[in-house]
PDB file of C-alpha atoms in Angstrom:
ATOM      1  CA  MET A   4      -0.442  -7.928 -19.280  1.00 43.00           C
ATOM      2  CA  VAL A   5      -0.610 -10.073 -16.062  1.00 46.00           C
ATOM      3  CA  GLN A   6      -3.608  -9.576 -13.340  1.00 55.00           C
ATOM      4  CA  PHE A   7      -3.955  -9.697  -9.933  1.00 56.00           C
ATOM      5  CA  HIS A   8      -5.962 -12.790  -8.776  1.00 54.00           C
ATOM      6  CA  GLN A   9      -8.460 -13.446  -6.357  1.00 50.00           C
ATOM      7  CA  GLY A  10      -6.216 -16.421  -4.965  1.00 54.00           C
ATOM      8  CA  PHE A  11      -4.494 -14.371  -2.815  1.00 55.00           C
ATOM      9  CA  GLN A  12      -6.337 -15.982  -0.254  1.00 56.00           C
ATOM     10  CA  HIS A  13      -4.756 -19.409  -0.427  1.00 63.00           C
ATOM     11  CA  LEU A  14      -1.175 -17.761   0.511  1.00 64.00           C
ATOM     12  CA  GLU A  15      -1.593 -17.875   4.215  1.00 66.00           C
ATOM     13  CA  SER A  16       2.123 -18.496   4.641  1.00 71.00           C
ATOM     14  CA  LEU A  17       3.890 -16.187   2.074  1.00 68.00           C
ATOM     15  CA  THR A  18       6.194 -13.917   4.105  1.00 68.00           C
ATOM     16  CA  TYR A  19       7.505 -11.674   1.108  1.00 66.00           C
ATOM     17  CA  LEU A  20       5.853 -10.662  -1.998  1.00 63.00           C
ATOM     18  CA  ASN A  21       7.743  -8.122  -4.039  1.00 58.00           C
ATOM     19  CA  LEU A  22       6.399  -8.313  -7.443  1.00 53.00           C
ATOM     20  CA  SER A  23       8.669  -4.560  -8.118  1.00 46.00           C
ATOM     21  CA  SER A  24      11.594  -6.552  -8.313  1.00 40.00           C
ATOM     22  CA  ASN A  25      10.936  -9.661  -9.617  1.00 42.00           C
ATOM     23  CA  ASN A  26      10.547  -8.424 -12.855  1.00 43.00           C
ATOM     24  CA  PHE A  27       7.155  -7.260 -12.543  1.00 49.00           C
ATOM     25  CA  ARG A  28       8.458  -3.665 -12.050  1.00 57.00           C
ATOM     26  CA  GLY A  29       7.083  -1.932 -15.048  1.00 61.00           C
ATOM     27  CA  ASN A  30       5.512  -4.600 -16.781  1.00 65.00           C
ATOM     28  CA  ASN A  31       1.944  -3.445 -16.640  1.00 73.00           C
ATOM     29  CA  LEU A  32       0.755  -5.862 -13.666  1.00 78.00           C
ATOM     30  CA  ASN A  33      -2.506  -4.784 -14.232  1.00 84.00           C
ATOM     31  CA  GLY A  34      -6.271  -4.826 -12.545  1.00 89.00           C
ATOM     32  CA  SER A  35      -7.765  -4.144  -8.887  1.00 91.00           C
ATOM     33  CA  ILE A  36      -5.617  -4.894  -5.769  1.00 89.00           C
ATOM     34  CA  PRO A  37      -8.315  -7.998  -4.203  1.00 86.00           C
ATOM     35  CA  ASP A  38      -9.813  -7.716  -1.161  1.00 87.00           C
ATOM     36  CA  SER A  39      -8.647 -11.226  -0.166  1.00 84.00           C
ATOM     37  CA  ILE A  40      -4.606  -9.415   0.319  1.00 84.00           C
ATOM     38  CA  GLY A  41      -6.108  -9.131   3.944  1.00 83.00           C
ATOM     39  CA  ASN A  42      -5.518 -12.622   4.149  1.00 80.00           C
ATOM     40  CA  CYS A  43      -2.119 -12.651   3.591  1.00 75.00           C
ATOM     41  CA  THR A  44      -1.141 -12.156   7.106  1.00 72.00           C
ATOM     42  CA  SER A  45       2.420 -13.456   6.901  1.00 73.00           C
ATOM     43  CA  PHE A  46       3.573 -10.642   4.422  1.00 74.00           C
ATOM     44  CA  GLU A  47       7.003  -8.559   5.726  1.00 81.00           C
ATOM     45  CA  ILE A  48       6.694  -6.225   2.191  1.00 83.00           C
ATOM     46  CA  LEU A  49       4.443  -5.921  -0.216  1.00 85.00           C
ATOM     47  CA  ASP A  50       5.660  -3.913  -3.289  1.00 85.00           C
ATOM     48  CA  VAL A  51       3.737  -3.569  -6.149  1.00 86.00           C
ATOM     49  CA  SER A  52       5.245  -0.033  -7.839  1.00 87.00           C
ATOM     50  CA  TYR A  53       5.490   0.990 -11.334  1.00 89.00           C
ATOM     51  CA  ASN A  54       2.372  -1.211 -12.826  1.00 89.00           C
ATOM     52  CA  GLN A  55      -1.016  -0.516 -14.160  1.00 90.00           C
ATOM     53  CA  ILE A  56      -2.801  -1.514 -11.003  1.00 92.00           C
ATOM     54  CA  THR A  57      -6.176   0.715 -10.692  1.00 94.00           C
ATOM     55  CA  GLY A  58      -8.922   1.005  -8.345  1.00 96.00           C
ATOM     56  CA  GLU A  59      -9.053   1.790  -4.888  1.00 97.00           C
ATOM     57  CA  ILE A  60      -7.080   0.823  -2.040  1.00 96.00           C
ATOM     58  CA  PRO A  61      -9.020  -2.209  -0.539  1.00 96.00           C
ATOM     59  CA  TYR A  62      -9.821  -1.785   3.157  1.00 95.00           C
ATOM     60  CA  ASN A  63      -8.302  -5.068   3.877  1.00 93.00           C
ATOM     61  CA  ILE A  64      -4.790  -4.225   2.839  1.00 93.00           C
ATOM     62  CA  GLY A  65      -4.861  -2.638   6.683  1.00 91.00           C
ATOM     63  CA  PHE A  66      -4.660  -6.053   8.133  1.00 90.00           C
ATOM     64  CA  LEU A  67      -1.278  -6.759   6.582  1.00 88.00           C
ATOM     65  CA  GLN A  68       1.457  -7.120   9.133  1.00 86.00           C
ATOM     66  CA  VAL A  69       4.154  -5.444   6.447  1.00 86.00           C
ATOM     67  CA  ALA A  70       6.817  -3.391   7.140  1.00 86.00           C
ATOM     68  CA  THR A  71       6.909  -2.123   3.788  1.00 86.00           C
ATOM     69  CA  LEU A  72       4.339  -1.538   1.565  1.00 88.00           C
ATOM     70  CA  SER A  73       4.825   0.099  -1.676  1.00 87.00           C
ATOM     71  CA  LEU A  74       1.922   0.824  -4.343  1.00 90.00           C
ATOM     72  CA  GLN A  75       4.366   3.822  -5.742  1.00 89.00           C
ATOM     73  CA  GLY A  76       3.588   4.756  -9.602  1.00 91.00           C
ATOM     74  CA  ASN A  77       0.297   3.152 -10.308  1.00 92.00           C
ATOM     75  CA  ARG A  78      -3.121   4.745 -11.182  1.00 94.00           C
ATOM     76  CA  LEU A  79      -4.894   3.683  -7.685  1.00 94.00           C
ATOM     77  CA  THR A  80      -7.977   6.215  -7.512  1.00 94.00           C
ATOM     78  CA  GLY A  81     -10.213   7.251  -4.550  1.00 94.00           C
ATOM     79  CA  LYS A  82      -9.048   8.051  -0.737  1.00 92.00           C
ATOM     80  CA  ILE A  83      -6.252   6.377   1.577  1.00 92.00           C
ATOM     81  CA  PRO A  84      -8.183   4.047   3.901  1.00 94.00           C
ATOM     82  CA  GLU A  85      -7.652   5.139   7.182  1.00 93.00           C
ATOM     83  CA  VAL A  86      -6.893   1.555   8.264  1.00 93.00           C
ATOM     84  CA  ILE A  87      -3.430   1.964   7.085  1.00 91.00           C
ATOM     85  CA  GLY A  88      -3.046   4.322   9.840  1.00 88.00           C
ATOM     86  CA  LEU A  89      -3.568   1.473  12.599  1.00 89.00           C
ATOM     87  CA  MET A  90      -1.032  -0.989  10.907  1.00 88.00           C
ATOM     88  CA  GLN A  91       1.768  -1.202  13.542  1.00 84.00           C
ATOM     89  CA  ALA A  92       4.686  -2.973  11.720  1.00 86.00           C
ATOM     90  CA  LEU A  93       4.455  -0.288   8.875  1.00 86.00           C
ATOM     91  CA  ALA A  94       8.085   1.299   8.750  1.00 85.00           C
ATOM     92  CA  VAL A  95       7.988   1.941   4.976  1.00 85.00           C
ATOM     93  CA  LEU A  96       4.688   3.397   2.974  1.00 87.00           C
ATOM     94  CA  ASP A  97       4.712   5.191  -0.452  1.00 88.00           C
ATOM     95  CA  LEU A  98       1.515   5.910  -1.954  1.00 90.00           C
ATOM     96  CA  SER A  99       3.194   8.270  -4.191  1.00 88.00           C
ATOM     97  CA  GLU A 100       2.787   8.894  -8.176  1.00 89.00           C
ATOM     98  CA  ASN A 101      -0.931   7.895  -8.089  1.00 91.00           C
ATOM     99  CA  GLU A 102      -4.384   9.317  -8.497  1.00 90.00           C
ATOM    100  CA  LEU A 103      -5.524   9.302  -4.629  1.00 90.00           C
ATOM    101  CA  VAL A 104      -7.654  12.340  -3.506  1.00 88.00           C
ATOM    102  CA  GLY A 105      -9.020  13.658  -0.486  1.00 85.00           C
ATOM    103  CA  PRO A 106      -6.928  14.452   2.689  1.00 84.00           C
ATOM    104  CA  ILE A 107      -4.376  12.119   4.557  1.00 83.00           C
ATOM    105  CA  PRO A 108      -6.190  10.741   7.381  1.00 85.00           C
ATOM    106  CA  PRO A 109      -5.715  12.403  10.606  1.00 85.00           C
ATOM    107  CA  ILE A 110      -5.044   8.627  12.330  1.00 84.00           C
ATOM    108  CA  PHE A 111      -1.804   8.753  10.364  1.00 79.00           C
ATOM    109  CA  GLY A 112      -0.396  11.339  12.518  1.00 76.00           C
ATOM    110  CA  ASN A 113      -0.802   8.742  15.533  1.00 70.00           C
ATOM    111  CA  LEU A 114       1.522   6.281  13.590  1.00 69.00           C
ATOM    112  CA  THR A 115       4.760   5.226  15.920  1.00 65.00           C
ATOM    113  CA  TYR A 116       7.664   3.414  14.224  1.00 59.00           C
ATOM    114  CA  THR A 117      10.304   1.564  15.765  1.00 54.00           C
ATOM    115  CA  GLY A 118      13.003   2.564  12.933  1.00 57.00           C
ATOM    116  CA  ASN A 119      12.929   5.239  10.016  1.00 54.00           C
ATOM    117  CA  CYS A 120       9.475   5.843   8.730  1.00 58.00           C
ATOM    118  CA  ILE A 121       9.384   6.730   4.956  1.00 60.00           C
ATOM    119  CA  CYS A 122       5.848   7.970   3.982  1.00 61.00           C
ATOM    120  CA  MET A 123       5.503   9.212   0.648  1.00 65.00           C
ATOM    121  CA  VAL A 124       1.936  10.466  -0.484  1.00 64.00           C
ATOM    122  CA  THR A 125       1.552  12.890  -3.356  1.00 60.00           C
ATOM    123  CA  SER A 126      -1.678  14.529  -4.904  1.00 56.00           C
ATOM    124  CA  LEU A 127      -3.824  15.199  -1.775  1.00 56.00           C
ATOM    125  CA  GLN A 128      -4.593  17.668  -0.013  1.00 48.00           C
ATOM    126  CA  ASP A 129      -2.159  17.941   2.710  1.00 48.00           C
ATOM    127  CA  GLN A 130      -3.948  19.652   5.568  1.00 45.00           C
ATOM    128  CA  TYR A 131      -2.750  16.952   8.030  1.00 46.00           C
ATOM    129  CA  ARG A 132       0.907  16.956   6.774  1.00 47.00           C
ATOM    130  CA  GLN A 133       2.011  19.028  10.159  1.00 44.00           C
ATOM    131  CA  SER A 134       0.387  15.835  12.310  1.00 44.00           C
ATOM    132  CA  LEU A 135       2.629  13.510  10.224  1.00 48.00           C
ATOM    133  CA  ALA A 136       6.588  13.077  11.280  1.00 45.00           C
ATOM    134  CA  ILE A 137       7.561  12.721   7.919  1.00 42.00           C
TER     135      ILE A 137
END
């Protein structure tokens, strides 16, 4: 089993990290997403789909300037941090197939995209679905 490491804070110039396509997809990458993930401001894509990542989505993930954020198919819990709704570069967001709870944050209705937006969220109360352009 491979675990997330707090060393993300030292990868400031990393521009692309896709752990699902690099033989990590479905390889039981486990542990929680470290708060230091927000220090990786040069990421363009963060895809850690289909692993065994647990815990809550850290608030600091909202500091990323990614176009794609895919956390699909893990065991994430808790609410979606509202700060994700402020991610201006975000074009693809996939939080499906997790154990997230609560409503979709209303701020998501204010997101504007320069291209196509794919937003997939499941297992949530969808009282704000009408405010989202999905």
